[in-house]
mmCIF file of C-alpha atoms in Angstrom:
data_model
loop_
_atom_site.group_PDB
_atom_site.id
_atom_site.type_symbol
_atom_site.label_atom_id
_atom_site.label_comp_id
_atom_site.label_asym_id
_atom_site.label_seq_id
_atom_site.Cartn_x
_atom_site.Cartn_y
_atom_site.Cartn_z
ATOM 1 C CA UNK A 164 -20.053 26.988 34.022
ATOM 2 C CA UNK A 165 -23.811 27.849 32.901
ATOM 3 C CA UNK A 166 -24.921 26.166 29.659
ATOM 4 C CA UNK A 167 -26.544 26.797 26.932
ATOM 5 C CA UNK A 168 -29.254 25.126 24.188
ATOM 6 C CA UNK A 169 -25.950 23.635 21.801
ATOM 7 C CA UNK A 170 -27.960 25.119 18.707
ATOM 8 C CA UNK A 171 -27.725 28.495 19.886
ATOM 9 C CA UNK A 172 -23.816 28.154 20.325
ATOM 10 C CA UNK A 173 -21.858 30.241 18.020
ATOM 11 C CA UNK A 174 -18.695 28.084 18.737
ATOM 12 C CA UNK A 175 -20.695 24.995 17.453
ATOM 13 C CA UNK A 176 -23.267 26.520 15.237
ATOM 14 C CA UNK A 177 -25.184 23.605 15.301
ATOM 15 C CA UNK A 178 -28.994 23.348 14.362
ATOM 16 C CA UNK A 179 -31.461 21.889 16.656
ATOM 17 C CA UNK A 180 -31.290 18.373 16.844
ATOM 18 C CA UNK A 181 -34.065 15.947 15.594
ATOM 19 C CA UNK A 182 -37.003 15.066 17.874
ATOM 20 C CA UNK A 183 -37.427 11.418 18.903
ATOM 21 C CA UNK A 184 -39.581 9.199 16.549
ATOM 22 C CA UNK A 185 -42.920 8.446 16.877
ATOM 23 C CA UNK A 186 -43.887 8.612 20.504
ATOM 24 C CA UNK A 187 -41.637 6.390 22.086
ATOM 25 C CA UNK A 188 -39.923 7.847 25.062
ATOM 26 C CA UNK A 189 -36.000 7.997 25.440
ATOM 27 C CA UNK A 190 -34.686 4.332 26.173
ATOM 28 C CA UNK A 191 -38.117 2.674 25.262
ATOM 29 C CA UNK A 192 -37.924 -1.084 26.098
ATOM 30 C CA UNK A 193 -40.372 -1.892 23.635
ATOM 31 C CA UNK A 194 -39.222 -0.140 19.938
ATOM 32 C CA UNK A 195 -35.454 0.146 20.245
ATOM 33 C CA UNK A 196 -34.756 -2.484 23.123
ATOM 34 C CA UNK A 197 -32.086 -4.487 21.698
ATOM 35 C CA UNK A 198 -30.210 -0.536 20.466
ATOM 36 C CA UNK A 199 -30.756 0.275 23.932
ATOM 37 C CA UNK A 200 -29.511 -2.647 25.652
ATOM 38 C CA UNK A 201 -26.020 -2.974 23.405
ATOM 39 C CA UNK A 202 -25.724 1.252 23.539
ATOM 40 C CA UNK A 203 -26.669 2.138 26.804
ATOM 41 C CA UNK A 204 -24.463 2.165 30.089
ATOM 42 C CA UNK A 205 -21.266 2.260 28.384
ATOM 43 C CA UNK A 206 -18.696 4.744 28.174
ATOM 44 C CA UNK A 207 -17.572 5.272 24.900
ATOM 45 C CA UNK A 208 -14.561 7.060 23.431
ATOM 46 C CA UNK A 209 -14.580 9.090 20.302
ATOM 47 C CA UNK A 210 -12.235 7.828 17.964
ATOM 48 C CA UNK A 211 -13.362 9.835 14.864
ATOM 49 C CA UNK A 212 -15.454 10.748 12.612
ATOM 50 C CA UNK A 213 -16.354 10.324 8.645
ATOM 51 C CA UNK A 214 -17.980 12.767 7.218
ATOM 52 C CA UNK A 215 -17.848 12.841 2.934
ATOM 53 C CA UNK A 216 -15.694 10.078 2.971
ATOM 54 C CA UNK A 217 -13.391 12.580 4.827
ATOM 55 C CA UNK A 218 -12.231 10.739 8.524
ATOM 56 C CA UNK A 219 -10.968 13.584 11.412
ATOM 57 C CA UNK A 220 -9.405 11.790 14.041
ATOM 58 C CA UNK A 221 -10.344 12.827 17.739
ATOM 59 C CA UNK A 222 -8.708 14.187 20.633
ATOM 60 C CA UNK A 223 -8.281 11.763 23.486
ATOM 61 C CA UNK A 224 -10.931 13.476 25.716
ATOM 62 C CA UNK A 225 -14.152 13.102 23.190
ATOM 63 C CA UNK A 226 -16.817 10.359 24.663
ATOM 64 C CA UNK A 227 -20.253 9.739 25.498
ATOM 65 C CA UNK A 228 -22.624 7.698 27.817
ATOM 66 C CA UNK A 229 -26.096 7.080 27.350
ATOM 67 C CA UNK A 230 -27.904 5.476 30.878
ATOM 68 C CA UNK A 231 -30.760 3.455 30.779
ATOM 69 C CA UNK A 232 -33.279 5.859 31.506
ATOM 70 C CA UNK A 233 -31.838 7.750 27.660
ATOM 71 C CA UNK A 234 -30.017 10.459 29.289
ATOM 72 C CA UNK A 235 -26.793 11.675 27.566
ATOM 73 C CA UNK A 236 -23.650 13.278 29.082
ATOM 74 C CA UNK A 237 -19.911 12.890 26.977
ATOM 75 C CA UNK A 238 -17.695 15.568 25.838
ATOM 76 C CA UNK A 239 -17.547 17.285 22.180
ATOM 77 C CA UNK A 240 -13.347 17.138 22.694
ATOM 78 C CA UNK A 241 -13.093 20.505 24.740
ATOM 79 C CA UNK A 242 -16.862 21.141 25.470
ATOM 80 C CA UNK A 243 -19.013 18.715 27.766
ATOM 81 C CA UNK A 244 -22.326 17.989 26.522
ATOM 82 C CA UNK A 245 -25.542 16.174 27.490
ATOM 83 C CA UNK A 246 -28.978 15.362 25.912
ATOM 84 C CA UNK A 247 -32.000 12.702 25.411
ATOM 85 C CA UNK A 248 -31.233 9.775 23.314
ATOM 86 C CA UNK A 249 -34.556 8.212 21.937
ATOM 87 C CA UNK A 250 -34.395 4.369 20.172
ATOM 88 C CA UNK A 251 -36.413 3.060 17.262
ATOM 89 C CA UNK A 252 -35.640 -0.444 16.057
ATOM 90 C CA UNK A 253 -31.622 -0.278 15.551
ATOM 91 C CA UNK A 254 -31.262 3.804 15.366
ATOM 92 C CA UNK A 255 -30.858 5.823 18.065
ATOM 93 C CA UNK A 256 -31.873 10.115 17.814
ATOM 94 C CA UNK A 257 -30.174 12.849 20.383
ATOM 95 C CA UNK A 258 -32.216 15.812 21.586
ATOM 96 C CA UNK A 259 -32.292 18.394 24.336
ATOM 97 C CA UNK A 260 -28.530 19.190 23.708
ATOM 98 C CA UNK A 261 -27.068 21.612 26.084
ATOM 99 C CA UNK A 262 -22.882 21.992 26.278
ATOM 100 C CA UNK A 263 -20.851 24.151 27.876
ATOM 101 C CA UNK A 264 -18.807 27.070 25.622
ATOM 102 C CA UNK A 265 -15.155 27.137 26.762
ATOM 103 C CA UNK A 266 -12.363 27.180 24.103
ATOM 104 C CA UNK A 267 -9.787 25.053 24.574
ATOM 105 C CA UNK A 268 -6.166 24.444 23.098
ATOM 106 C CA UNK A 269 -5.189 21.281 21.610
ATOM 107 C CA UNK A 270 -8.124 20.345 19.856
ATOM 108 C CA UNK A 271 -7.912 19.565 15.852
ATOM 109 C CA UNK A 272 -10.068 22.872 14.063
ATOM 110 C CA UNK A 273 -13.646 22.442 13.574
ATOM 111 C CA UNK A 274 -13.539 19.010 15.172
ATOM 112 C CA UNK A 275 -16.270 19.824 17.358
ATOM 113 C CA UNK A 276 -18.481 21.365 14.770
ATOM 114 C CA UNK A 277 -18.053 17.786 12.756
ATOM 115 C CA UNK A 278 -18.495 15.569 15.560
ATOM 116 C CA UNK A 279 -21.916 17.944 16.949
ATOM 117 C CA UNK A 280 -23.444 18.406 13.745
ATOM 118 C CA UNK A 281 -22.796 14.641 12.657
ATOM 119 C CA UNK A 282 -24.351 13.210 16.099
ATOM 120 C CA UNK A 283 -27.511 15.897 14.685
ATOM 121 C CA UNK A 284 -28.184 14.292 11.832
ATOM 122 C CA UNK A 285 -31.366 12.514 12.418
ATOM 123 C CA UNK A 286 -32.064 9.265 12.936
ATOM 124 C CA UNK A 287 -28.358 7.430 13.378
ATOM 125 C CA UNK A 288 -27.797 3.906 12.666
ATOM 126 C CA UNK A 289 -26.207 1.808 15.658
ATOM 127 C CA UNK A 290 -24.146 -1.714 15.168
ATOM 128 C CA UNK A 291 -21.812 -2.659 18.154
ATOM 129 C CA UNK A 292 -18.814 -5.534 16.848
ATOM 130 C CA UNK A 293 -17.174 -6.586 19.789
ATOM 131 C CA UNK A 294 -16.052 -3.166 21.613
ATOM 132 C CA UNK A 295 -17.008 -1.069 19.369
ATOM 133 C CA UNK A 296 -19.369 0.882 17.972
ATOM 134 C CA UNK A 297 -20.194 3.305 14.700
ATOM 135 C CA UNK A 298 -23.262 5.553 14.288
ATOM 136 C CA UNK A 299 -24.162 6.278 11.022
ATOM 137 C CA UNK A 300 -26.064 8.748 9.278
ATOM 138 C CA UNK A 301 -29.088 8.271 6.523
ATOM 139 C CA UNK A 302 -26.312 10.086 4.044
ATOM 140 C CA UNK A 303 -23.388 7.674 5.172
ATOM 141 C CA UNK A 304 -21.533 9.568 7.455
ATOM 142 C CA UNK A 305 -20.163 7.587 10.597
ATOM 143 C CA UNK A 306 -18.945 8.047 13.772
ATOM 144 C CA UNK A 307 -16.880 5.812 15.308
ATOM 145 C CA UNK A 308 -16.415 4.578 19.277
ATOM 146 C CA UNK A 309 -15.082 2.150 21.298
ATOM 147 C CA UNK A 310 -15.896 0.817 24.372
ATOM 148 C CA UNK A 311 -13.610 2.216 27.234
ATOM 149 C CA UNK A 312 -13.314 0.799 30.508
ATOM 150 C CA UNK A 313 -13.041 2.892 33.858
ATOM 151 C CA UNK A 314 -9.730 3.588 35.506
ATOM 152 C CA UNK A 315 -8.885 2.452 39.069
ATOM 153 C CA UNK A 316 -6.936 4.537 41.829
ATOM 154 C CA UNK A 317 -4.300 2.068 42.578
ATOM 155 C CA UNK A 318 -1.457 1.651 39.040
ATOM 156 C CA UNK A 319 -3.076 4.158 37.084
ATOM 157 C CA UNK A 320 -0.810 6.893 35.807
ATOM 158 C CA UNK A 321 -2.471 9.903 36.408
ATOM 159 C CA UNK A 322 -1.673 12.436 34.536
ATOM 160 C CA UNK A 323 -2.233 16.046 35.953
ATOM 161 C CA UNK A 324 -4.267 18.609 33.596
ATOM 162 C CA UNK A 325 -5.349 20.914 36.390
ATOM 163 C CA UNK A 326 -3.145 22.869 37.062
ATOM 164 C CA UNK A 327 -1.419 22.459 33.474
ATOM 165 C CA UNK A 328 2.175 21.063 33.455
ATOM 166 C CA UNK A 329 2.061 20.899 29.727
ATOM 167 C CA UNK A 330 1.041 17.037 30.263
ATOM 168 C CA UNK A 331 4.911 16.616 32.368
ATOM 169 C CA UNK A 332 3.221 15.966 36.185
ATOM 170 C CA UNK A 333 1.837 12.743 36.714
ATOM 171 C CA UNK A 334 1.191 10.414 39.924
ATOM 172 C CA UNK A 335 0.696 6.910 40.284
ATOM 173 C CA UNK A 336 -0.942 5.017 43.403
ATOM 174 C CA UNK A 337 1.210 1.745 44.608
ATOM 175 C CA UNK A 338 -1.493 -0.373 46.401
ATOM 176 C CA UNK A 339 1.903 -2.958 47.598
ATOM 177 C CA UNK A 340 4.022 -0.164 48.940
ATOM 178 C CA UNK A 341 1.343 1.815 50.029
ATOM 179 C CA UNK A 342 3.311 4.627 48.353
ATOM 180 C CA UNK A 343 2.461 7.358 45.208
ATOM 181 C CA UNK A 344 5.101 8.468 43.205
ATOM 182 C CA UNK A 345 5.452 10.600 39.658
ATOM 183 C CA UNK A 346 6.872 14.060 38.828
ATOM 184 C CA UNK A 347 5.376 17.218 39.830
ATOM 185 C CA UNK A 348 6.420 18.285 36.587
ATOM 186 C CA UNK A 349 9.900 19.235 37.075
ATOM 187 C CA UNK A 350 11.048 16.962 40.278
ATOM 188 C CA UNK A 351 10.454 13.595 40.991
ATOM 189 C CA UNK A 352 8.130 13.104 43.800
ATOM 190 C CA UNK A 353 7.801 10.202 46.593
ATOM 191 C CA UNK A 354 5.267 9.868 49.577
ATOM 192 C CA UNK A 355 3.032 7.691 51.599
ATOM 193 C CA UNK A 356 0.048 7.479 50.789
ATOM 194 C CA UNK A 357 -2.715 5.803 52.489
ATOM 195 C CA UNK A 358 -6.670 4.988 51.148
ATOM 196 C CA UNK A 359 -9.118 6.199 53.654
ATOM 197 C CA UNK A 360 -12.378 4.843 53.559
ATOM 198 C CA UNK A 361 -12.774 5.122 49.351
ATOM 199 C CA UNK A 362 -12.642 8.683 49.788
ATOM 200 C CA UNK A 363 -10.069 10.106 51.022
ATOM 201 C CA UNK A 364 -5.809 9.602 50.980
ATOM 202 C CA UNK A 365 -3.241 10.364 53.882
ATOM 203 C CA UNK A 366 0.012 11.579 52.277
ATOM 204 C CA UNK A 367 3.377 11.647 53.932
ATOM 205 C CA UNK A 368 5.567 14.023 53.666
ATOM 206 C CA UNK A 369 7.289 14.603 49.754
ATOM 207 C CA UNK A 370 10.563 13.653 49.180
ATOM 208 C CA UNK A 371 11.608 15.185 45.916
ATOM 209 C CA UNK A 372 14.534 16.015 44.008
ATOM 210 C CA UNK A 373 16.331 18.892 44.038
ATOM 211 C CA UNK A 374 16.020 20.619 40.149
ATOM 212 C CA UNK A 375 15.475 24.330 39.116
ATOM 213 C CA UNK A 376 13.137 24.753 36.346
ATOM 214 C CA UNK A 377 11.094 27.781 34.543
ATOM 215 C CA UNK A 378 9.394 30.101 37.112
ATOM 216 C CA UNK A 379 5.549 28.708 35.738
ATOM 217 C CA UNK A 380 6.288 25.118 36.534
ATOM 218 C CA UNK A 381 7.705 25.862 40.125
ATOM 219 C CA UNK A 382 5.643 27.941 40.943
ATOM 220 C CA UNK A 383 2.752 24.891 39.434
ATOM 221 C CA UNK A 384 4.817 22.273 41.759
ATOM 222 C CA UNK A 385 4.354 24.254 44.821
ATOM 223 C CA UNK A 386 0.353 24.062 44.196
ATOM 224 C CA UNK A 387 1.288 20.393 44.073
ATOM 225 C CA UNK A 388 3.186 19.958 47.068
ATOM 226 C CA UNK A 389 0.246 21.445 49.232
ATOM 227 C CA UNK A 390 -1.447 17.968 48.909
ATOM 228 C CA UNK A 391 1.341 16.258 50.651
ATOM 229 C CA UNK A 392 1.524 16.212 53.973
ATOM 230 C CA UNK A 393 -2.180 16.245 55.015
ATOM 231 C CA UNK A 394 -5.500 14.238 54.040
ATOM 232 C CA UNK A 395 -6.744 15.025 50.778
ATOM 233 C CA UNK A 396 -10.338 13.859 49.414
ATOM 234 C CA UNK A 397 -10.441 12.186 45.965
ATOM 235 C CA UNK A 398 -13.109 11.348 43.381
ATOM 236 C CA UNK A 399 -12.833 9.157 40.237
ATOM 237 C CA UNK A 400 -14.853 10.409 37.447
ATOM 238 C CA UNK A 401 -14.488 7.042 34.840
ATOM 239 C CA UNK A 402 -10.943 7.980 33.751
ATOM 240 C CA UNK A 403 -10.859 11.009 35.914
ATOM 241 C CA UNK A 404 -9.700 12.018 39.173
ATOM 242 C CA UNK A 405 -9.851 15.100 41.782
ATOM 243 C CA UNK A 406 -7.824 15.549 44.449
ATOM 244 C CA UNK A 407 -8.890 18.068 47.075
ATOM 245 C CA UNK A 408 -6.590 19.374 49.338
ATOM 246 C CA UNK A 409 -7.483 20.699 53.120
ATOM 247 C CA UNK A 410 -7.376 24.297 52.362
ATOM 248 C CA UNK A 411 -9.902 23.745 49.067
ATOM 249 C CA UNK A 412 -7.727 23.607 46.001
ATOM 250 C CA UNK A 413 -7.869 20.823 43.162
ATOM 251 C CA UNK A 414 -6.076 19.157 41.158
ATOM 252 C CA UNK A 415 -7.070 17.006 38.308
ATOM 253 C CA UNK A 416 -5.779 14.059 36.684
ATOM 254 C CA UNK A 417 -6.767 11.789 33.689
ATOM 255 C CA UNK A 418 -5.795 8.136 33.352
ATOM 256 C CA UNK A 419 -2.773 7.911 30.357
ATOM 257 C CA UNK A 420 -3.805 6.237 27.664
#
């Protein structure tokens, strides 16, 4: 989906963010190396945000990453973002925003707006304890994060978002058996599965059970079913995975929390 400049989104209405201090370049290992080193090359999960002494709690899928080089990429709780992150002694500033404008269910009203305008506000404060860590505004406001760790293939209960189920399909990878199993969300679902060279899995044929449910979710299991029986390629994303069936079509899973 094409992006735009976040300040000129009307979803977000959010005003240009701050420019980097002084003339130290994003991720500077001179002013802002010890930020840098305890921020950067982490992925970390929103867990909410204070703003007026008010805390909003976020959805599951807000995060962001900052890599060495001061590049930013996370997700607003609906709409992915990136941006420059420039460091100055123990604050870090964002710039360059760009994020995509979908609307999305699920996610608590105006969350986004809070959480974008919030990581705008200047020069933020950084202090890591442990796993986690809170950014903090000049006016007191704080965001806070903690450190998440990536998901692997093998006993990770995926759970499908792509196509939706309502959160009810899920699939989990049995390195031992050499089996997946889950619910296509309606039947319960059994199959071989094999790991192909880290990219790709072999699964058997399905063996499900036998239930009638609403016309949307059959009609979503039979988009499932067409990864059985076939090779399918597959790409972990941190806590997210792809499957890609023969004839093109994906489905997309996140790791339950």
């Amino acid at each position: 989906m094409d992006t735009k400049r976040l300040a000129a989104l009307a979803a977000l209405t959010l005003l240009p963010f701050a420019a980097g201090c002084g003339s130290e370049d994003a991720g500077s290992e001179s002013v802002g190396a010890g930020a840098a080193a305890s921020v950067t090359g982490v992925h970390w999960a929103v867990d909410g945000v204070t703003v007026d002494g008010k805390k909003s709690d976020a959805p599951s899928g807000a995060w962001l990453s900052i890599a060495d080089g001061g590049k930013v990429k996370g997700n607003l709780g609906c709409n992915n973002f990136g941006a420059d992150a420039a460091f100055a002694d123990s604050h870090v500033t964002f710039d360059q925003v760009q994020a995509t404008e979908m609307a999305c269910e699920g996610v608590p009203p105006n969350f986004e707006q809070t959480l974008a305008r919030t990581l705008a506000d200047g020069d933020l404060g950084t202090e890591v304890d442990g796993d986690k860590l809170t950014l903090t505004t000049a006016d007191g406001d704080r965001v806070a994060l903690t450190k998440q760790e990536g998901a692997q293939l093998y006993g990770t209960k995926w759970t499908v978002t792509s196509p939706d189920t309502g959160g009810k399909a899920h699939l989990t990878f049995d390195r031992k058996t050499g089996e997946v199993s889950g619910s296509l969300g309606c039947n319960k679902v059994k199959a071989t599965a094999t790991v192909r060279d880290g990219s790709s899995i072999t699964l058997g044929t399905a063996s499900t059970t036998r239930m009638m449910c609403d016309t949307s979710l059959m009609n979503t299991e039979k988009t499932l079913l067409g990864l059985f029986d076939g090779t399918v390629k597959y790409r972990i994303d941190h806590r997210n995975l792809t499957l890609t069936s023969e004839n093109g079509e994906h489905v997309n899973a996140a790791a339950a929390e």
